[in-house]
Every structure is written in structure tokens, then in C-alpha cells.
XYZ file of C-alpha atoms in Angstrom:
236
model
C 11.926 23.882 -87.855
C 9.164 26.476 -87.716
C 9.026 29.454 -85.372
C 5.257 29.767 -85.254
C 5.056 29.330 -81.386
C 2.114 27.772 -79.512
C -1.268 27.347 -81.071
C -4.470 28.563 -79.384
C -5.363 24.989 -78.466
C -1.999 24.445 -76.792
C -2.394 27.682 -74.815
C -5.870 26.634 -73.650
C -4.591 23.220 -72.563
C -1.686 24.793 -70.666
C -3.990 27.310 -68.939
C -6.439 24.541 -68.009
C -3.681 22.428 -66.474
C -2.363 25.463 -64.596
C -5.841 26.235 -63.198
C -6.318 22.618 -62.129
C -2.968 22.587 -60.334
C -3.775 25.877 -58.570
C -7.192 24.502 -57.578
C -5.693 21.346 -56.107
C -3.069 23.298 -54.176
C -5.737 25.700 -52.878
C -7.950 22.812 -51.744
C -5.049 21.167 -49.943
C -4.063 24.403 -48.210
C -7.659 25.108 -47.132
C -7.967 21.559 -45.832
C -4.828 21.998 -43.739
C -6.055 25.356 -42.415
C -9.506 23.948 -41.573
C -8.025 20.886 -39.871
C -5.758 23.084 -37.758
C -8.648 25.370 -36.835
C -10.923 22.467 -35.889
C -8.162 20.866 -33.833
C -7.553 24.138 -32.017
C -11.276 24.509 -31.254
C -11.448 20.901 -30.051
C -8.499 21.344 -27.695
C -9.840 24.647 -26.367
C -13.373 23.385 -25.712
C -12.067 20.184 -24.106
C -9.820 22.190 -21.801
C -12.664 24.508 -20.785
C -14.987 21.622 -19.927
C -12.340 19.661 -18.042
C -11.271 22.699 -16.048
C -14.861 23.240 -14.929
C -15.366 19.573 -14.045
C -12.124 19.441 -12.046
C -13.379 22.255 -9.805
C -17.068 21.418 -9.695
C -17.164 17.632 -9.251
C -14.953 17.322 -6.114
C -16.984 20.043 -4.403
C -20.297 18.401 -5.223
C -18.921 15.106 -3.936
C -18.158 16.804 -0.594
C -21.538 18.565 -0.489
C -24.026 18.031 2.320
C -27.024 16.434 0.625
C -29.537 18.404 2.664
C -28.000 21.708 1.602
C -28.465 21.127 -2.133
C -31.277 23.034 -3.851
C -33.049 19.832 -4.926
C -36.390 21.629 -5.342
C -34.922 23.804 -8.112
C -33.481 20.857 -10.048
C -33.316 19.975 -12.878
C -31.997 23.404 -13.701
C -28.998 25.504 -14.638
C -28.135 26.583 -11.085
C -26.924 24.398 -8.223
C -26.405 25.652 -4.664
C -24.882 23.630 -1.826
C -22.618 23.625 1.221
C -19.547 21.421 1.393
C -17.433 19.813 4.080
C -14.197 21.640 4.878
C -11.682 21.997 7.696
C -13.089 25.136 9.317
C -11.298 24.938 12.684
C -7.901 23.954 11.251
C -7.599 20.611 13.046
C -6.738 18.789 9.834
C -10.175 17.233 9.413
C -13.553 18.456 8.193
C -15.076 17.504 11.553
C -14.890 19.258 14.902
C -14.031 17.768 18.309
C -17.644 16.633 18.728
C -17.615 14.720 15.459
C -19.853 17.216 13.675
C -19.060 17.813 10.017
C -17.865 21.351 9.386
C -19.436 23.016 6.378
C -18.661 26.090 4.308
C -20.980 27.866 1.940
C -23.369 28.368 0.422
C -21.672 27.805 -2.916
C -23.555 28.573 -6.118
C -22.546 27.343 -9.564
C -24.396 28.775 -12.531
C -24.042 30.618 -15.789
C -23.113 34.257 -15.306
C -26.503 35.656 -16.330
C -25.958 38.999 -14.569
C -22.226 39.468 -15.285
C -21.267 39.033 -11.631
C -17.550 39.559 -12.291
C -18.015 42.556 -14.583
C -16.075 41.190 -17.552
C -18.880 41.678 -20.071
C -19.553 37.944 -20.525
C -22.850 36.453 -19.381
C -24.503 33.174 -20.407
C -21.350 31.969 -22.169
C -19.495 31.860 -18.849
C -19.805 29.354 -15.981
C -19.049 30.801 -12.558
C -18.809 29.665 -8.946
C -19.868 32.175 -6.299
C -19.197 31.902 -2.566
C -18.097 34.069 0.343
C -14.644 34.451 -1.216
C -16.048 35.975 -4.404
C -16.650 34.827 -7.968
C -14.474 32.340 -9.861
C -14.778 31.620 -13.582
C -14.944 27.881 -14.247
C -15.382 27.855 -18.027
C -15.842 30.141 -21.011
C -17.585 29.527 -24.317
C -20.701 27.811 -22.966
C -23.651 27.351 -25.294
C -25.966 30.274 -24.553
C -29.379 28.640 -24.980
C -32.050 29.318 -22.348
C -33.952 26.464 -20.720
C -37.228 28.435 -20.883
C -38.761 26.637 -17.914
C -37.761 23.155 -19.043
C -37.612 20.568 -16.269
C -36.162 17.629 -18.180
C -33.445 15.425 -16.725
C -31.502 15.571 -19.975
C -29.994 18.953 -20.721
C -32.235 20.984 -23.070
C -30.804 21.673 -26.537
C -28.404 24.583 -26.660
C -28.105 24.970 -22.875
C -24.468 25.079 -21.771
C -24.874 24.014 -18.124
C -27.439 21.664 -16.610
C -27.772 19.792 -13.321
C -30.388 17.094 -12.730
C -31.043 14.443 -10.058
C -30.165 10.950 -11.258
C -29.698 7.627 -9.430
C -29.377 9.249 -6.031
C -26.829 11.768 -7.251
C -26.491 14.732 -9.573
C -25.906 14.529 -13.294
C -23.849 17.502 -14.407
C -23.699 18.438 -18.092
C -21.380 21.092 -19.502
C -21.356 22.097 -23.166
C -18.757 24.396 -24.662
C -18.810 25.563 -28.269
C -16.425 27.119 -30.738
C -16.882 28.597 -34.216
C -14.607 28.525 -37.212
C -13.928 31.579 -39.359
C -16.498 30.136 -41.769
C -19.068 30.190 -38.939
C -19.241 26.444 -38.487
C -20.094 25.404 -34.954
C -18.317 22.649 -33.027
C -19.432 21.571 -29.561
C -17.861 19.514 -26.782
C -20.162 18.005 -24.157
C -19.136 16.207 -20.987
C -21.542 14.601 -18.532
C -20.782 13.106 -15.134
C -22.984 11.703 -12.377
C -21.653 12.432 -8.883
C -23.107 11.331 -5.538
C -22.733 13.765 -2.630
C -21.418 11.721 0.292
C -22.251 13.872 3.314
C -25.605 14.236 5.013
C -27.187 17.266 6.593
C -30.605 18.742 7.148
C -31.908 21.523 4.937
C -31.320 23.970 7.781
C -27.588 23.435 7.874
C -25.537 26.586 8.377
C -21.810 27.252 7.934
C -19.490 25.894 10.601
C -20.859 23.007 12.626
C -23.288 20.814 10.790
C -25.707 20.032 13.597
C -26.900 16.684 14.932
C -25.695 13.925 12.643
C -25.294 11.131 15.220
C -22.556 8.510 15.150
C -22.490 8.296 11.362
C -20.924 11.707 10.795
C -17.301 10.590 10.580
C -18.305 7.484 8.657
C -20.153 9.532 6.043
C -17.245 11.902 5.657
C -14.616 9.202 5.309
C -16.536 6.601 3.333
C -15.206 5.443 -0.001
C -15.997 7.771 -2.870
C -18.939 6.610 -4.941
C -19.616 8.415 -8.155
C -20.538 7.391 -11.641
C -18.967 8.574 -14.820
C -21.499 8.169 -17.514
C -18.741 8.057 -18.806
C -17.024 11.288 -19.775
C -18.854 11.802 -23.021
C -16.871 13.646 -25.619
C -19.351 14.585 -28.312
C -18.217 16.653 -31.265
C -21.109 17.911 -33.335
C -20.888 19.685 -36.645
C -23.658 22.201 -37.196
C -24.062 24.231 -40.370
């Protein structure tokens, strides 16, 4: 037997096979890392949107229709007053049957950094007499630029528009991978406010509602889900 070792051709073949194996292993590892990152972004954006909807939708459903800023809608700010138990009798109506209201409540993107945390258009906040509460982070930061469309303008993270006698609320939250790929979750729901009040309603007693006040407050909930739309978009 000879002791001449490996030829140049054999070395080249071995190196080529080694490089191919390394390349395959690298591709698999990057795929696993990317899948984990995308899954984490998906879970985070879903949680942000759902958290906002869980706070926002029940309050809009209890809103007095006449207190909503209809004239400013469609838009990225909604203001309203909602029924609540002001006098502590266990119901959101007083002894005269008048609906008790609290507010005004404003839900909008934090354009002016109301809570002083350094975040602005990427944050959805609710402001009332009690202060400012963050509803969601990571909103798309696009500006409507005077748009008055019912459908949310591209890139705008929060939009409210009248639809079918109610309000269509759209929330979009985005996340970026380390490779700067953008993923977005959008959820839209149509909710019908079920209480009635004049535009001059003030906190406390709601004013003259007649015999329908208790009926309006206690009627069966009617709201549409359009449905929850989970839309994941990949943008280069």
C-alpha cells in the first residue's frame, strides 16, 4: 500500500462537501431563528391589539350616542361619555331613571406624549378625569393627512369611522425583525353604542331621556364583529 495521502481532487471534494454541510446547517439554524422571531412578533402584536380592544370596545358600547364626536369622524380620535354607576346604587341610572354618565373620555394616539414616556404616535392612550392609560404600544405611525375615508388609511395605526349605525374601530400594531422586515397585525370591530343622549350631555345625570332610558341601558348588546380580522402582512 502507498503512503501518498489524499490527492488535490480528493481534498477539493472533501472541502466542497464540508462547505455544503455547513451551508445547510446554517440555513436550518437561521430558519429556526427567523421562525421564532416571527412567532414572538405575532404573539406580541396580537396581545397589544387585543388588550386595546378589551378596554375600548366595552366603553364604546356603553357610550351615549349624542356625546360621541361624530363630526370629527372618520378620524384617529374618538371622544365620548359612557354610562356608569355614579351614585353607587348598583345601576348606571339614578332614582329618576336618568342614565348617569362619566367623561368625557378620549381615545387617540399619543401625539403629544401625554404620559411623558417618550413614545408618541406608536402608542394608543385613553384620557379621562382619572388620567392617562396606555392601551397599546407599537402602533403603525402613519399620519392620516386629512383623509376622511371610512377604511383606515394606509400606515395609520388607529382609526374610527361611522358604519352601519355604529363605529368601526381599526387598530394596527407592527413589529420588525432584526433584518428590518415588518410584520403587522390588524383587528377591526364594529360596535354600536347602546345609550342615547343629546350632544349637550354633561357628567352625572344624563338629562331628559323619557321612559326609554332604562330600556336603552339594559337592552341586549348589539355589536358586529367584522369579524376580528387577523391580517399578517410581510413588507420588505
